[in-house]
Amino acid sequence: MSALEPAVDPEALARARALLEPPKTRERIWPVLGAATLLALSALAFATAMIMAPPVVSEHVLKSTP
């Protein structure tokens, strides 16, 4: 073995470094999109219920008759 020859194979060292790197995780958009859709639908349902609901304060019919 000559003095310039490395003790470790460079290809094996590169493979070991690649194996030690953590796997790259991709962010998934579907859970966020589903939550936003559910929130929007519930807000629309609440707004519809508030518009369609009768008023809270009402007068009795007999009070207004003479």
Short mmCIF file of N, CA and C in Angstrom, two decimals:
data_model
loop_
_atom_site.label_atom_id
_atom_site.label_comp_id
_atom_site.label_asym_id
_atom_site.label_seq_id
_atom_site.Cartn_x
_atom_site.Cartn_y
_atom_site.Cartn_z
N MET A 1 0.85 -1.16 0.00
CA MET A 1 0.00 0.00 0.00
C MET A 1 0.90 1.22 0.00
N SER A 2 0.63 2.12 -0.93
CA SER A 2 1.45 3.32 -1.02
C SER A 2 0.98 4.36 -0.01
N ALA A 3 1.78 5.39 0.20
CA ALA A 3 1.47 6.42 1.19
C ALA A 3 0.31 7.30 0.74
N LEU A 4 0.06 7.41 -0.58
CA LEU A 4 -1.00 8.27 -1.09
C LEU A 4 -2.36 7.57 -1.17
N GLU A 5 -2.36 6.28 -1.04
CA GLU A 5 -3.60 5.52 -1.14
C GLU A 5 -4.39 5.64 0.17
N PRO A 6 -5.69 6.02 0.08
CA PRO A 6 -6.46 6.18 1.33
C PRO A 6 -6.74 4.83 1.98
N ALA A 7 -6.93 4.87 3.29
CA ALA A 7 -7.19 3.65 4.04
C ALA A 7 -8.63 3.18 3.87
N VAL A 8 -9.53 4.11 3.55
CA VAL A 8 -10.94 3.77 3.40
C VAL A 8 -11.34 4.01 1.95
N ASP A 9 -12.12 3.10 1.41
CA ASP A 9 -12.59 3.23 0.04
C ASP A 9 -13.54 4.44 -0.06
N PRO A 10 -13.31 5.40 -0.96
CA PRO A 10 -14.17 6.59 -1.05
C PRO A 10 -15.61 6.26 -1.43
N GLU A 11 -15.79 5.24 -2.24
CA GLU A 11 -17.16 4.86 -2.61
C GLU A 11 -17.91 4.29 -1.41
N ALA A 12 -17.23 3.49 -0.62
CA ALA A 12 -17.86 2.92 0.58
C ALA A 12 -18.15 4.02 1.60
N LEU A 13 -17.26 5.00 1.70
CA LEU A 13 -17.47 6.11 2.61
C LEU A 13 -18.66 6.96 2.16
N ALA A 14 -18.80 7.20 0.88
CA ALA A 14 -19.94 7.96 0.36
C ALA A 14 -21.24 7.21 0.59
N ARG A 15 -21.22 5.91 0.42
CA ARG A 15 -22.43 5.10 0.65
C ARG A 15 -22.81 5.12 2.12
N ALA A 16 -21.82 5.05 3.01
CA ALA A 16 -22.10 5.09 4.44
C ALA A 16 -22.68 6.44 4.83
N ARG A 17 -22.15 7.51 4.28
CA ARG A 17 -22.69 8.85 4.59
C ARG A 17 -24.13 8.99 4.07
N ALA A 18 -24.40 8.43 2.91
CA ALA A 18 -25.76 8.50 2.36
C ALA A 18 -26.72 7.70 3.22
N LEU A 19 -26.28 6.58 3.79
CA LEU A 19 -27.14 5.77 4.64
C LEU A 19 -27.39 6.44 5.99
N LEU A 20 -26.44 7.25 6.45
CA LEU A 20 -26.58 7.92 7.74
C LEU A 20 -27.48 9.15 7.67
N GLU A 21 -27.69 9.72 6.50
CA GLU A 21 -28.55 10.91 6.39
C GLU A 21 -29.99 10.52 6.70
N PRO A 22 -30.68 11.39 7.44
CA PRO A 22 -32.08 11.07 7.72
C PRO A 22 -32.90 11.14 6.43
N PRO A 23 -33.91 10.31 6.32
CA PRO A 23 -34.72 10.34 5.10
C PRO A 23 -35.47 11.67 5.00
N LYS A 24 -35.59 12.18 3.79
CA LYS A 24 -36.27 13.44 3.58
C LYS A 24 -37.77 13.19 3.61
N THR A 25 -38.44 13.89 4.51
CA THR A 25 -39.89 13.73 4.63
C THR A 25 -40.57 14.85 3.86
N ARG A 26 -41.58 14.48 3.13
CA ARG A 26 -42.36 15.46 2.38
C ARG A 26 -43.57 15.85 3.21
N GLU A 27 -43.89 17.13 3.17
CA GLU A 27 -45.07 17.59 3.88
C GLU A 27 -46.30 17.26 3.06
N ARG A 28 -47.28 16.68 3.72
CA ARG A 28 -48.51 16.31 3.02
C ARG A 28 -49.52 17.43 3.17
N ILE A 29 -50.20 17.75 2.09
CA ILE A 29 -51.14 18.86 2.08
C ILE A 29 -52.56 18.41 2.38
N TRP A 30 -52.88 17.13 2.22
CA TRP A 30 -54.25 16.66 2.36
C TRP A 30 -54.83 16.86 3.75
N PRO A 31 -54.12 16.60 4.84
CA PRO A 31 -54.73 16.86 6.16
C PRO A 31 -55.06 18.34 6.38
N VAL A 32 -54.17 19.21 5.93
CA VAL A 32 -54.41 20.64 6.10
C VAL A 32 -55.59 21.09 5.24
N LEU A 33 -55.65 20.60 4.02
CA LEU A 33 -56.75 20.96 3.13
C LEU A 33 -58.08 20.42 3.65
N GLY A 34 -58.08 19.23 4.19
CA GLY A 34 -59.30 18.67 4.77
C GLY A 34 -59.78 19.45 5.98
N ALA A 35 -58.86 19.85 6.84
CA ALA A 35 -59.23 20.63 8.02
C ALA A 35 -59.78 22.00 7.62
N ALA A 36 -59.16 22.63 6.64
CA ALA A 36 -59.64 23.94 6.18
C ALA A 36 -61.03 23.82 5.54
N THR A 37 -61.26 22.76 4.79
CA THR A 37 -62.57 22.54 4.18
C THR A 37 -63.64 22.31 5.24
N LEU A 38 -63.32 21.49 6.24
CA LEU A 38 -64.27 21.23 7.31
C LEU A 38 -64.59 22.51 8.08
N LEU A 39 -63.58 23.32 8.34
CA LEU A 39 -63.80 24.57 9.05
C LEU A 39 -64.66 25.53 8.23
N ALA A 40 -64.42 25.61 6.94
CA ALA A 40 -65.22 26.48 6.07
C ALA A 40 -66.66 26.01 6.00
N LEU A 41 -66.87 24.72 5.88
CA LEU A 41 -68.24 24.20 5.83
C LEU A 41 -68.99 24.42 7.14
N SER A 42 -68.31 24.25 8.25
CA SER A 42 -68.98 24.47 9.53
C SER A 42 -69.29 25.95 9.74
N ALA A 43 -68.41 26.84 9.27
CA ALA A 43 -68.69 28.27 9.36
C ALA A 43 -69.89 28.65 8.49
N LEU A 44 -69.98 28.08 7.29
CA LEU A 44 -71.14 28.34 6.44
C LEU A 44 -72.43 27.80 7.05
N ALA A 45 -72.36 26.64 7.66
CA ALA A 45 -73.55 26.07 8.30
C ALA A 45 -73.98 26.93 9.49
N PHE A 46 -73.03 27.41 10.25
CA PHE A 46 -73.36 28.27 11.39
C PHE A 46 -73.97 29.59 10.91
N ALA A 47 -73.40 30.18 9.87
CA ALA A 47 -73.94 31.43 9.33
C ALA A 47 -75.35 31.21 8.78
N THR A 48 -75.59 30.12 8.10
CA THR A 48 -76.92 29.82 7.58
C THR A 48 -77.92 29.63 8.72
N ALA A 49 -77.51 28.95 9.77
CA ALA A 49 -78.40 28.75 10.91
C ALA A 49 -78.72 30.07 11.60
N MET A 50 -77.75 30.96 11.68
CA MET A 50 -78.00 32.26 12.31
C MET A 50 -78.94 33.12 11.48
N ILE A 51 -78.84 33.04 10.17
CA ILE A 51 -79.71 33.83 9.31
C ILE A 51 -81.13 33.27 9.30
N MET A 52 -81.26 31.96 9.28
CA MET A 52 -82.57 31.32 9.17
C MET A 52 -83.30 31.24 10.51
N ALA A 53 -82.64 31.43 11.60
CA ALA A 53 -83.25 31.29 12.92
C ALA A 53 -84.20 32.46 13.18
N PRO A 54 -85.26 32.20 13.91
CA PRO A 54 -86.17 33.29 14.25
C PRO A 54 -85.49 34.23 15.26
N PRO A 55 -85.97 35.45 15.36
CA PRO A 55 -85.35 36.37 16.32
C PRO A 55 -85.52 35.88 17.76
N VAL A 56 -84.59 36.22 18.60
CA VAL A 56 -84.61 35.75 19.97
C VAL A 56 -85.69 36.48 20.77
N VAL A 57 -85.81 37.78 20.56
CA VAL A 57 -86.80 38.57 21.29
C VAL A 57 -88.08 38.61 20.47
N SER A 58 -89.17 38.20 21.07
CA SER A 58 -90.45 38.24 20.38
C SER A 58 -91.52 38.70 21.35
N GLU A 59 -92.58 39.29 20.83
CA GLU A 59 -93.68 39.75 21.66
C GLU A 59 -94.84 38.78 21.55
N HIS A 60 -95.56 38.69 22.58
CA HIS A 60 -96.72 37.82 22.57
C HIS A 60 -97.81 38.46 21.73
N VAL A 61 -98.58 37.67 21.04
CA VAL A 61 -99.63 38.17 20.16
C VAL A 61 -100.69 38.92 20.92
N LEU A 62 -101.06 38.50 22.10
CA LEU A 62 -102.14 39.12 22.87
C LEU A 62 -101.74 40.49 23.43
N LYS A 63 -100.47 40.78 23.57
CA LYS A 63 -100.04 42.07 24.08
C LYS A 63 -100.36 43.18 23.08
N SER A 64 -100.29 42.93 21.81
CA SER A 64 -100.47 43.96 20.80
C SER A 64 -101.95 44.19 20.43
N THR A 65 -102.85 43.34 20.85
CA THR A 65 -104.27 43.51 20.52
C THR A 65 -104.93 44.45 21.54
N PRO A 66 -105.91 45.25 21.09
CA PRO A 66 -106.55 46.20 22.04
C PRO A 66 -107.46 45.53 23.03
#
